[in-house]
PDB file of C-alpha atoms in Angstrom:
ATOM      1  CA  MET A   1      -7.551   5.431   4.788  1.00  0.00           C
ATOM      2  CA  LYS A   2      -5.307   5.454   7.174  1.00  0.00           C
ATOM      3  CA  LYS A   3      -3.159   2.137   6.933  1.00  0.00           C
ATOM      4  CA  LYS A   4      -2.726   3.841   3.787  1.00  0.00           C
ATOM      5  CA  VAL A   5      -1.389   6.683   4.732  1.00  0.00           C
ATOM      6  CA  ARG A   6       1.064   4.960   6.752  1.00  0.00           C
ATOM      7  CA  ILE A   7       2.560   3.041   3.921  1.00  0.00           C
ATOM      8  CA  LEU A   8       2.903   5.558   1.902  1.00  0.00           C
ATOM      9  CA  ILE A   9       4.395   7.487   4.746  1.00  0.00           C
ATOM     10  CA  HIS A  10       7.151   4.625   4.834  1.00  0.00           C
ATOM     11  CA  LEU A  11       7.294   4.412   1.204  1.00  0.00           C
ATOM     12  CA  PHE A  12       8.240   8.239   1.087  1.00  0.00           C
ATOM     13  CA  LEU A  13      10.815   7.661   3.593  1.00  0.00           C
ATOM     14  CA  TRP A  14      12.511   4.870   1.992  1.00  0.00           C
ATOM     15  CA  LEU A  15      12.636   6.376  -1.115  1.00  0.00           C
ATOM     16  CA  LEU A  16      14.142   9.511   0.446  1.00  0.00           C
ATOM     17  CA  LEU A  17      16.471   7.790   2.876  1.00  0.00           C
ATOM     18  CA  SER A  18      17.600   5.040  -0.025  1.00  0.00           C
ATOM     19  CA  LEU A  19      17.863   7.987  -2.852  1.00  0.00           C
ATOM     20  CA  SER A  20      20.620   9.943   0.032  1.00  0.00           C
ATOM     21  CA  TYR A  21      22.473   7.031   1.254  1.00  0.00           C
ATOM     22  CA  PHE A  22      23.304   6.425  -2.406  1.00  0.00           C
ATOM     23  CA  PHE A  23      25.243   9.897  -3.349  1.00  0.00           C
ATOM     24  CA  LEU A  24      26.518   9.511   0.664  1.00  0.00           C
ATOM     25  CA  ALA A  25      28.315   6.197  -0.297  1.00  0.00           C
ATOM     26  CA  GLU A  26      30.810   6.747  -1.503  1.00  0.00           C
ATOM     27  CA  PRO A  27      32.047   9.212   1.241  1.00  0.00           C
ATOM     28  CA  ILE A  28      31.423   6.588   3.456  1.00  0.00           C
ATOM     29  CA  THR A  29      33.558   4.133   1.422  1.00  0.00           C
ATOM     30  CA  SER A  30      36.423   6.114   1.191  1.00  0.00           C
ATOM     31  CA  TYR A  31      36.422   7.127   5.095  1.00  0.00           C
ATOM     32  CA  LEU A  32      36.214   2.980   5.681  1.00  0.00           C
ATOM     33  CA  PHE A  33      38.173   1.550   3.228  1.00  0.00           C
ATOM     34  CA  THR A  34      40.790   4.395   3.214  1.00  0.00           C
ATOM     35  CA  GLY A  35      43.086   3.772  -0.101  1.00  0.00           C
ATOM     36  CA  ILE A  36      40.840   0.983  -1.404  1.00  0.00           C
ATOM     37  CA  HIS A  37      39.332   2.402  -4.208  1.00  0.00           C
ATOM     38  CA  HIS A  38      37.452  -0.428  -6.168  1.00  0.00           C
ATOM     39  CA  VAL A  39      33.889  -0.374  -7.874  1.00  0.00           C
ATOM     40  CA  ALA A  40      33.315  -3.729  -5.643  1.00  0.00           C
ATOM     41  CA  THR A  41      34.200  -2.492  -2.253  1.00  0.00           C
ATOM     42  CA  TRP A  42      31.590   0.641  -2.982  1.00  0.00           C
ATOM     43  CA  LEU A  43      29.094  -1.388  -4.592  1.00  0.00           C
ATOM     44  CA  THR A  44      28.813  -3.915  -1.254  1.00  0.00           C
ATOM     45  CA  VAL A  45      28.730  -0.654   1.670  1.00  0.00           C
ATOM     46  CA  LEU A  46      25.833   0.652  -1.257  1.00  0.00           C
ATOM     47  CA  SER A  47      24.356  -2.739  -1.040  1.00  0.00           C
ATOM     48  CA  THR A  48      24.665  -3.653   2.719  1.00  0.00           C
ATOM     49  CA  GLY A  49      23.461   0.175   3.419  1.00  0.00           C
ATOM     50  CA  LEU A  50      20.415  -0.107   0.906  1.00  0.00           C
ATOM     51  CA  VAL A  51      19.639  -3.595   2.754  1.00  0.00           C
ATOM     52  CA  ILE A  52      19.642  -2.397   6.224  1.00  0.00           C
ATOM     53  CA  ILE A  53      17.739   0.593   5.216  1.00  0.00           C
ATOM     54  CA  PHE A  54      14.840  -1.672   4.048  1.00  0.00           C
ATOM     55  CA  VAL A  55      14.450  -4.304   6.664  1.00  0.00           C
ATOM     56  CA  THR A  56      14.648  -1.818   9.424  1.00  0.00           C
ATOM     57  CA  LEU A  57      11.519   0.758   7.607  1.00  0.00           C
ATOM     58  CA  LEU A  58      10.040  -2.883   7.404  1.00  0.00           C
ATOM     59  CA  ILE A  59       9.707  -3.612  10.663  1.00  0.00           C
ATOM     60  CA  SER A  60       8.626  -0.245  11.375  1.00  0.00           C
ATOM     61  CA  LEU A  61       5.940  -0.489   8.744  1.00  0.00           C
ATOM     62  CA  ILE A  62       4.698  -3.678  10.369  1.00  0.00           C
ATOM     63  CA  ILE A  63       4.796  -2.780  14.082  1.00  0.00           C
ATOM     64  CA  SER A  64       2.860   0.459  13.192  1.00  0.00           C
ATOM     65  CA  LEU A  65       0.538  -1.797  10.727  1.00  0.00           C
ATOM     66  CA  ARG A  66      -0.524  -4.009  13.771  1.00  0.00           C
ATOM     67  CA  LYS A  67      -0.937  -1.057  16.523  1.00  0.00           C
TER      68      LYS A  67
END
């Protein structure tokens, strides 16, 4: 039962962080790439951030389940 709770917590964190990053990706893109307003740039920043969030939480889940 304890493993299920940890998995659900990590799943909830992933959804929350991914959703918040989705809305923050455009201001981050405009801050990093001033003067460049292309959808491809925004998609690159968005996909890179989502992959980083996913990998970080996956590593955290694996570590917490091994303990």
